[in-house]
């Protein structure tokens, strides 16, 4: 794609000089140029953990320690969150973990970061659609409501055009679709630059009759050069089938692992 400059075309310059409608004079052209400029802007040079420390609030609906999110409280998550940041070349992060170590919150930090700084279509998958709805109410709504930067970017819940429903949150430059691994329709509903697969051990072997939900979800990302996938699961799931490089996390019984594709 070429970028326009002041010498772009003598014809368009003379058209403008004559007062005719040129490429930068039609109704709404300012808005279009600004949106185009935003699209050309590279993703922020900030890590997900830095973003979380600056902007993330934990709500009382889901957290035992409501208030400001501090990466220092779960320091073993820093490396994982930073692998989810634009500066990292890692495309697939597999987190083999114990319960209650902060994985879902780290994934939610990633969602917040993407809405704020690196927007694109995102698919977040829970084991079932029912759990996806519950996660949306308990975790995603507070994530958005309690960070002004996210509240400003996500369409209000009661807006008429349904940009914000329980299972989809539209924001400038992207959309977060939430679904269950039991719904093939949900998993196929959108191309996705980012996918977050949580609690994979509880996924059914097949989504409806269409096969492995993890493969179905991963297939949504193939057209995105800067795609990123995060998978969180207790060790019960067959996550070791991926060629993982495991890291010990001595402070808790969690193990982090990821693969460079
Ligand atoms: N950095 C943190 N600071 C304070 N509380 C945290 C932090 N990370 C997670 N928590 C809280 O710990 C609990 C477990 O986190 P969660 O992300 O649900 O764990 P997991 O998904 O690994 O089971 C939640 O109440 C969550 O809000
Ligand atoms: Mg969790």
Short mmCIF file of N, CA, C and O and ligand atoms in Angstrom, two decimals, residues 53 56 58-59 62-77 81 95 97-109 139 196 198-199 232 252, ligand 1:
data_model
loop_
_atom_site.label_atom_id
_atom_site.label_comp_id
_atom_site.label_asym_id
_atom_site.label_seq_id
_atom_site.Cartn_x
_atom_site.Cartn_y
_atom_site.Cartn_z
N UNK A 53 0.02 -3.43 35.38
CA UNK A 53 0.41 -2.67 36.57
C UNK A 53 -0.07 -1.22 36.50
O UNK A 53 -0.35 -0.59 37.52
N UNK A 56 -4.79 -1.99 35.30
CA UNK A 56 -5.74 -3.05 35.61
C UNK A 56 -6.23 -2.96 37.05
O UNK A 56 -5.42 -2.88 37.98
N UNK A 58 -8.66 -5.05 39.87
CA UNK A 58 -9.36 -6.31 40.15
C UNK A 58 -10.64 -5.97 40.91
O UNK A 58 -10.59 -5.25 41.91
N UNK A 59 -11.75 -6.49 40.41
CA UNK A 59 -13.04 -6.17 41.03
C UNK A 59 -13.38 -7.13 42.15
O UNK A 59 -12.83 -8.23 42.25
N UNK A 62 -14.91 -11.01 41.51
CA UNK A 62 -14.19 -12.25 41.25
C UNK A 62 -12.87 -12.38 41.99
O UNK A 62 -12.25 -13.43 41.98
N UNK A 63 -12.44 -11.32 42.65
CA UNK A 63 -11.11 -11.39 43.24
C UNK A 63 -11.16 -11.34 44.76
O UNK A 63 -11.92 -10.56 45.34
N UNK A 64 -10.32 -12.18 45.38
CA UNK A 64 -10.23 -12.16 46.83
C UNK A 64 -9.48 -10.93 47.30
O UNK A 64 -9.59 -10.52 48.46
N UNK A 65 -8.70 -10.33 46.39
CA UNK A 65 -7.93 -9.14 46.75
C UNK A 65 -8.24 -8.01 45.77
O UNK A 65 -7.43 -7.68 44.91
N UNK A 66 -9.45 -7.44 45.88
CA UNK A 66 -9.80 -6.39 44.93
C UNK A 66 -8.88 -5.18 45.06
O UNK A 66 -8.29 -4.95 46.11
N UNK A 67 -8.78 -4.46 43.98
CA UNK A 67 -7.90 -3.28 43.97
C UNK A 67 -6.98 -3.35 42.78
O UNK A 67 -7.25 -4.07 41.83
N UNK A 68 -5.90 -2.61 42.85
CA UNK A 68 -4.98 -2.55 41.72
C UNK A 68 -4.29 -3.90 41.48
O UNK A 68 -3.89 -4.57 42.43
N UNK A 69 -4.22 -4.32 40.23
CA UNK A 69 -3.49 -5.56 39.90
C UNK A 69 -2.00 -5.28 40.01
O UNK A 69 -1.50 -4.29 39.48
N UNK A 70 -1.29 -6.16 40.69
CA UNK A 70 0.16 -6.02 40.79
C UNK A 70 0.81 -7.31 40.29
O UNK A 70 0.58 -8.37 40.86
N UNK A 71 1.63 -7.19 39.28
CA UNK A 71 2.33 -8.36 38.77
C UNK A 71 3.21 -8.96 39.86
O UNK A 71 3.40 -10.18 39.93
N UNK A 72 3.73 -8.12 40.75
CA UNK A 72 4.62 -8.60 41.81
C UNK A 72 3.91 -9.61 42.73
O UNK A 72 4.56 -10.41 43.41
N UNK A 73 2.58 -9.58 42.74
CA UNK A 73 1.83 -10.51 43.59
C UNK A 73 1.88 -11.93 43.01
O UNK A 73 1.78 -12.91 43.74
N UNK A 74 1.97 -12.04 41.70
CA UNK A 74 2.08 -13.35 41.01
C UNK A 74 3.24 -13.25 40.00
O UNK A 74 3.01 -13.26 38.79
N UNK A 75 4.46 -13.12 40.52
CA UNK A 75 5.59 -12.74 39.65
C UNK A 75 5.90 -13.76 38.56
O UNK A 75 6.44 -13.40 37.52
N UNK A 76 5.52 -15.03 38.80
CA UNK A 76 5.78 -16.06 37.77
C UNK A 76 4.94 -15.84 36.53
O UNK A 76 5.18 -16.44 35.49
N UNK A 77 3.90 -14.99 36.62
CA UNK A 77 3.07 -14.72 35.44
C UNK A 77 3.70 -13.66 34.53
O UNK A 77 3.27 -13.48 33.40
N UNK A 81 2.98 -13.24 30.58
CA UNK A 81 2.30 -12.05 30.05
C UNK A 81 3.18 -11.34 29.03
O UNK A 81 2.70 -10.84 28.02
N UNK A 95 0.27 -22.78 28.86
CA UNK A 95 0.49 -22.60 30.29
C UNK A 95 -0.10 -23.80 31.02
O UNK A 95 -1.30 -23.93 31.14
N UNK A 97 -0.65 -25.64 34.35
CA UNK A 97 -0.72 -24.91 35.61
C UNK A 97 -1.49 -25.62 36.71
O UNK A 97 -2.30 -26.50 36.43
N UNK A 98 -1.27 -25.18 37.92
CA UNK A 98 -2.12 -25.58 39.03
C UNK A 98 -3.33 -24.65 39.09
O UNK A 98 -3.41 -23.69 38.31
N UNK A 99 -4.26 -24.93 40.00
CA UNK A 99 -5.46 -24.09 40.12
C UNK A 99 -5.12 -22.77 40.83
O UNK A 99 -4.21 -22.73 41.68
N UNK A 100 -5.82 -21.72 40.48
CA UNK A 100 -5.79 -20.45 41.22
C UNK A 100 -4.40 -19.80 41.26
O UNK A 100 -3.99 -19.25 42.28
N UNK A 101 -3.68 -19.88 40.16
CA UNK A 101 -2.35 -19.25 40.14
C UNK A 101 -2.36 -17.92 39.40
O UNK A 101 -1.34 -17.26 39.28
N UNK A 102 -3.52 -17.53 38.86
CA UNK A 102 -3.60 -16.22 38.20
C UNK A 102 -3.61 -16.29 36.68
O UNK A 102 -3.42 -15.26 36.01
N UNK A 103 -3.87 -17.46 36.13
CA UNK A 103 -3.82 -17.61 34.67
C UNK A 103 -4.95 -16.84 33.98
O UNK A 103 -4.72 -16.12 33.00
N UNK A 104 -6.17 -16.99 34.50
CA UNK A 104 -7.29 -16.30 33.85
C UNK A 104 -7.11 -14.79 33.95
O UNK A 104 -7.36 -14.07 32.98
N UNK A 105 -6.62 -14.32 35.10
CA UNK A 105 -6.40 -12.87 35.22
C UNK A 105 -5.33 -12.41 34.23
O UNK A 105 -5.44 -11.33 33.65
N UNK A 106 -4.28 -13.21 34.04
CA UNK A 106 -3.24 -12.84 33.08
C UNK A 106 -3.84 -12.77 31.67
O UNK A 106 -3.53 -11.86 30.90
N UNK A 107 -4.70 -13.74 31.35
CA UNK A 107 -5.38 -13.71 30.05
C UNK A 107 -6.26 -12.48 29.93
O UNK A 107 -6.33 -11.85 28.88
N UNK A 108 -6.92 -12.12 31.03
CA UNK A 108 -7.76 -10.93 31.00
C UNK A 108 -6.92 -9.66 30.84
O UNK A 108 -7.34 -8.70 30.19
N UNK A 109 -5.71 -9.66 31.42
CA UNK A 109 -4.81 -8.53 31.21
C UNK A 109 -4.47 -8.41 29.72
O UNK A 109 -4.39 -7.31 29.17
N UNK A 139 -16.00 -11.65 35.09
CA UNK A 139 -14.62 -11.24 34.87
C UNK A 139 -14.46 -10.17 33.79
O UNK A 139 -13.69 -9.23 33.96
N UNK A 196 -7.60 -17.08 23.10
CA UNK A 196 -7.28 -17.42 24.48
C UNK A 196 -8.15 -18.62 24.86
O UNK A 196 -9.38 -18.50 24.96
N UNK A 198 -9.02 -21.18 27.63
CA UNK A 198 -8.86 -21.33 29.08
C UNK A 198 -9.46 -22.66 29.52
O UNK A 198 -10.47 -23.11 28.96
N UNK A 199 -8.86 -23.27 30.53
CA UNK A 199 -9.37 -24.53 31.11
C UNK A 199 -9.56 -25.61 30.04
O UNK A 199 -10.61 -26.25 29.95
N UNK A 232 -4.39 -22.24 28.40
CA UNK A 232 -4.13 -22.49 29.82
C UNK A 232 -4.85 -23.74 30.25
O UNK A 232 -6.02 -23.95 29.90
N UNK A 252 5.13 -21.41 43.24
CA UNK A 252 3.85 -22.10 43.29
C UNK A 252 4.02 -23.37 42.45
O UNK A 252 4.99 -23.53 41.71
N1 LIG B 1 -1.58 -10.41 40.55
C1 LIG B 1 -2.66 -10.63 41.31
N2 LIG B 1 -2.91 -9.83 42.38
C2 LIG B 1 -3.96 -10.07 43.18
N3 LIG B 1 -4.88 -11.06 42.98
C3 LIG B 1 -4.68 -11.87 41.93
C4 LIG B 1 -3.58 -11.71 41.04
N4 LIG B 1 -3.66 -12.67 40.08
C5 LIG B 1 -4.77 -13.40 40.38
N5 LIG B 1 -5.37 -12.92 41.47
C6 LIG B 1 -6.61 -13.46 42.10
O1 LIG B 1 -6.38 -14.83 42.41
C7 LIG B 1 -7.53 -15.60 42.15
C8 LIG B 1 -7.18 -16.71 41.17
O2 LIG B 1 -6.83 -16.14 39.92
P1 LIG B 1 -7.27 -16.81 38.55
O3 LIG B 1 -6.75 -15.95 37.46
O4 LIG B 1 -8.74 -17.10 38.55
O5 LIG B 1 -6.46 -18.19 38.62
P2 LIG B 1 -6.49 -19.45 37.66
O6 LIG B 1 -7.14 -19.04 36.37
O7 LIG B 1 -5.05 -19.83 37.50
O8 LIG B 1 -7.26 -20.51 38.40
C9 LIG B 1 -8.60 -14.64 41.62
O9 LIG B 1 -9.41 -14.24 42.69
C10 LIG B 1 -7.77 -13.50 41.11
O10 LIG B 1 -8.47 -12.27 41.05
#
